[in-house]
XYZ file of C-alpha atoms in Angstrom:
256
model
C 155.751 114.529 -208.529
C 155.529 114.336 -212.786
C 153.974 112.252 -214.598
C 155.115 112.258 -218.436
C 156.928 115.484 -217.732
C 153.870 117.188 -216.447
C 153.919 118.510 -212.014
C 151.794 117.961 -210.285
C 150.940 119.332 -207.422
C 148.466 117.272 -205.608
C 149.399 113.728 -204.916
C 145.534 112.963 -204.114
C 143.674 111.912 -207.038
C 139.466 111.700 -206.473
C 137.222 109.588 -210.092
C 134.337 111.093 -210.483
C 131.596 109.292 -209.665
C 129.229 108.217 -207.882
C 128.575 111.993 -206.377
C 125.169 112.004 -204.284
C 125.242 115.717 -206.639
C 127.823 118.192 -209.143
C 127.977 120.848 -206.203
C 128.866 117.567 -202.915
C 131.182 116.587 -206.458
C 132.160 119.980 -206.235
C 132.773 120.010 -202.872
C 135.439 116.925 -202.257
C 137.582 118.512 -205.002
C 137.596 121.900 -203.503
C 137.980 120.608 -199.959
C 140.856 117.773 -200.730
C 142.787 119.989 -203.395
C 143.142 117.025 -205.490
C 145.116 117.663 -208.524
C 143.730 114.598 -210.960
C 139.775 113.555 -212.111
C 139.079 110.560 -213.716
C 136.300 110.258 -215.880
C 135.129 107.789 -218.027
C 134.758 107.984 -221.035
C 131.376 106.538 -221.089
C 129.823 109.363 -219.579
C 130.675 111.731 -222.819
C 127.517 110.015 -225.030
C 128.497 109.984 -228.551
C 126.233 111.624 -231.363
C 124.017 114.431 -229.016
C 126.663 114.685 -226.874
C 123.847 114.244 -224.038
C 127.161 114.047 -221.810
C 128.314 117.228 -222.589
C 127.054 118.488 -218.627
C 129.280 116.598 -216.485
C 132.228 116.956 -218.678
C 131.711 121.253 -218.261
C 131.429 120.501 -214.276
C 134.646 118.183 -215.080
C 135.923 121.679 -216.770
C 134.920 123.630 -213.420
C 137.140 121.319 -210.671
C 140.023 123.782 -212.662
C 142.201 120.019 -211.985
C 144.044 117.473 -214.849
C 141.949 115.439 -216.513
C 142.387 111.464 -216.170
C 139.788 109.694 -219.089
C 140.245 106.425 -218.103
C 138.064 102.706 -219.815
C 137.237 101.498 -217.018
C 134.969 98.330 -218.005
C 136.543 97.840 -221.060
C 137.335 93.790 -221.424
C 139.293 93.592 -224.130
C 141.692 95.076 -226.515
C 140.181 96.071 -228.428
C 137.007 97.755 -226.328
C 139.396 99.719 -224.341
C 142.376 100.961 -227.677
C 138.363 101.732 -229.499
C 137.215 104.007 -225.929
C 140.942 104.896 -225.154
C 141.085 106.502 -229.251
C 136.988 108.411 -228.711
C 139.114 109.688 -225.187
C 141.644 112.117 -226.744
C 139.111 113.441 -229.021
C 136.484 113.782 -226.435
C 138.930 115.116 -223.396
C 142.024 117.064 -226.081
C 144.168 114.631 -224.051
C 146.967 111.837 -224.974
C 147.076 110.445 -221.268
C 144.698 107.854 -220.250
C 143.763 105.522 -217.121
C 144.104 101.971 -219.152
C 141.909 99.469 -217.802
C 141.469 96.208 -219.166
C 139.033 94.013 -217.089
C 139.429 89.851 -217.003
C 137.330 88.826 -214.111
C 133.915 90.226 -213.761
C 133.732 89.755 -209.657
C 137.101 90.452 -208.444
C 137.581 93.042 -211.447
C 141.027 92.232 -211.658
C 143.347 93.378 -214.544
C 143.802 91.156 -217.326
C 147.172 90.449 -217.647
C 148.078 89.741 -220.971
C 145.081 92.101 -222.904
C 146.536 95.198 -220.490
C 149.967 94.793 -221.894
C 148.554 93.918 -225.763
C 146.256 97.349 -225.143
C 149.345 99.725 -223.278
C 152.009 99.180 -226.032
C 149.329 99.725 -229.374
C 148.258 103.312 -226.984
C 151.912 103.705 -226.317
C 152.942 102.900 -229.678
C 150.090 105.416 -230.647
C 151.090 108.183 -228.508
C 149.447 107.710 -225.423
C 150.555 108.634 -222.164
C 149.368 105.495 -220.981
C 148.135 104.764 -216.895
C 147.920 101.456 -216.773
C 145.264 99.889 -213.871
C 147.340 96.689 -213.149
C 147.777 94.469 -209.797
C 150.764 94.325 -207.818
C 152.738 91.233 -209.888
C 156.250 92.589 -210.368
C 156.244 90.687 -213.262
C 153.472 91.819 -214.865
C 154.847 95.402 -213.814
C 158.131 94.800 -215.452
C 155.802 93.982 -218.811
C 153.883 97.026 -218.902
C 156.529 98.852 -218.017
C 159.263 97.305 -221.371
C 155.379 98.058 -223.304
C 156.240 101.719 -222.385
C 154.599 102.832 -219.487
C 156.396 105.402 -217.360
C 153.750 104.954 -214.364
C 152.085 102.460 -213.165
C 149.014 102.612 -210.708
C 148.953 98.824 -208.728
C 145.426 98.120 -207.400
C 145.626 97.768 -203.106
C 142.419 96.183 -203.399
C 140.107 95.106 -205.880
C 137.997 98.001 -206.775
C 134.682 99.468 -204.175
C 135.459 96.817 -201.734
C 137.358 99.488 -198.886
C 139.266 97.234 -197.535
C 143.291 98.415 -197.826
C 146.212 97.652 -198.645
C 145.428 93.120 -198.748
C 148.731 92.462 -199.813
C 151.501 94.680 -198.023
C 154.719 91.920 -199.145
C 153.442 92.209 -202.380
C 153.120 96.067 -201.990
C 156.456 96.658 -200.230
C 157.932 94.267 -203.183
C 156.945 96.451 -206.285
C 157.589 99.900 -204.746
C 161.484 98.117 -203.252
C 162.218 96.585 -207.064
C 161.227 100.141 -208.785
C 161.845 102.512 -206.869
C 161.891 105.505 -209.994
C 158.710 104.192 -211.481
C 156.384 106.977 -210.443
C 153.490 104.359 -208.159
C 149.735 105.609 -207.884
C 147.737 102.798 -205.388
C 144.565 102.588 -206.550
C 141.282 101.375 -205.950
C 140.269 99.289 -202.897
C 140.921 102.083 -200.171
C 138.520 102.632 -197.725
C 139.556 105.146 -194.825
C 142.998 107.689 -194.684
C 144.404 105.789 -193.235
C 145.463 102.711 -195.815
C 145.882 105.822 -197.671
C 148.512 107.489 -195.260
C 150.308 103.258 -194.911
C 150.688 103.135 -198.883
C 152.492 106.829 -198.677
C 154.597 105.625 -195.825
C 156.211 103.006 -197.748
C 156.546 104.682 -200.732
C 154.416 105.718 -202.840
C 154.201 108.158 -204.781
C 150.281 109.127 -204.530
C 146.670 107.862 -204.311
C 143.483 107.453 -206.157
C 140.852 107.324 -204.423
C 136.350 107.361 -205.855
C 134.007 104.520 -203.826
C 136.207 106.272 -200.799
C 134.706 109.524 -200.870
C 131.450 109.578 -203.197
C 129.514 107.064 -200.641
C 130.584 108.257 -197.503
C 128.025 110.169 -195.263
C 130.039 113.258 -195.904
C 131.824 113.066 -199.209
C 133.961 116.717 -198.479
C 134.641 115.804 -195.260
C 135.945 112.552 -196.362
C 137.537 114.328 -198.680
C 139.608 116.454 -196.698
C 140.381 113.789 -194.125
C 142.205 111.449 -196.176
C 144.227 114.832 -198.169
C 145.712 115.012 -195.185
C 146.567 111.374 -194.431
C 147.988 111.300 -197.881
C 149.661 114.654 -196.915
C 151.018 112.785 -193.540
C 151.929 110.064 -194.755
C 153.775 111.306 -197.642
C 156.592 113.399 -194.531
C 156.511 110.327 -192.950
C 158.524 107.981 -196.057
C 160.132 111.669 -196.598
C 161.225 111.637 -192.793
C 163.026 108.276 -192.798
C 160.927 105.916 -189.834
C 162.545 103.762 -187.987
C 162.522 99.689 -188.390
C 160.858 97.959 -186.433
C 162.497 96.781 -183.394
C 161.006 92.901 -181.343
C 162.725 93.926 -178.558
C 161.924 97.069 -176.015
C 164.436 99.320 -176.116
C 164.238 102.663 -173.678
C 163.603 106.286 -174.349
C 164.678 107.439 -171.732
C 168.243 106.356 -170.953
C 170.108 104.077 -167.874
C 173.616 105.850 -167.861
C 173.669 107.569 -164.303
C 171.442 106.083 -163.123
C 170.897 105.583 -158.598
C 170.579 101.430 -157.804
C 169.949 101.110 -155.166
C 171.636 98.098 -153.771
């Protein structure tokens, strides 16, 4: 799996928020084998660098860091936050969030495309948090994005893949674009389903951090992601409307 030319060993990505302690955070990453950690720029306080202790914890995880613009509701705010992230984390990778709806945290499609275009022109490698909308996906690719991060469901809900048709359509429409299912997954089975559909990776936070045993849940998701990917690569059978016997009837004795 490659993002902007960088090879990542694991198809599981984890967020770093909401864990009950730094030890639990580290254990979750260790047992999951996650290859990327997403980090909110708001955790790295400016001025006296009050967030430096948190940054030290993340650095010790030994994984690639993907800063995000979580909580930004305008293009200007997102762009400024991304520029701060580049200075703080010494990377041009950015997970771009421009929130348009306070209750669902659904992205603002117009602001997202505008911010993506600006940041791409400024040298950023943009990972846009988007919906499963095919038209929006095309606009983001036109703006210079080489990766898409469609939601499965609203952030933190654990509802899973709420629009199976839309997710399948998006994957089929852009088969060669790396895609990460980001947000809304609550169970390993939901992650496996996303991988079986051909998605390249999943990004989790709440489902792991808020579990009774975050490290065990992280490992469960890791195994599900691996199983789902193997199933996709195995070219699974098509579903049927009628039963088909697994044991051949040729040569069977018939009583008269």
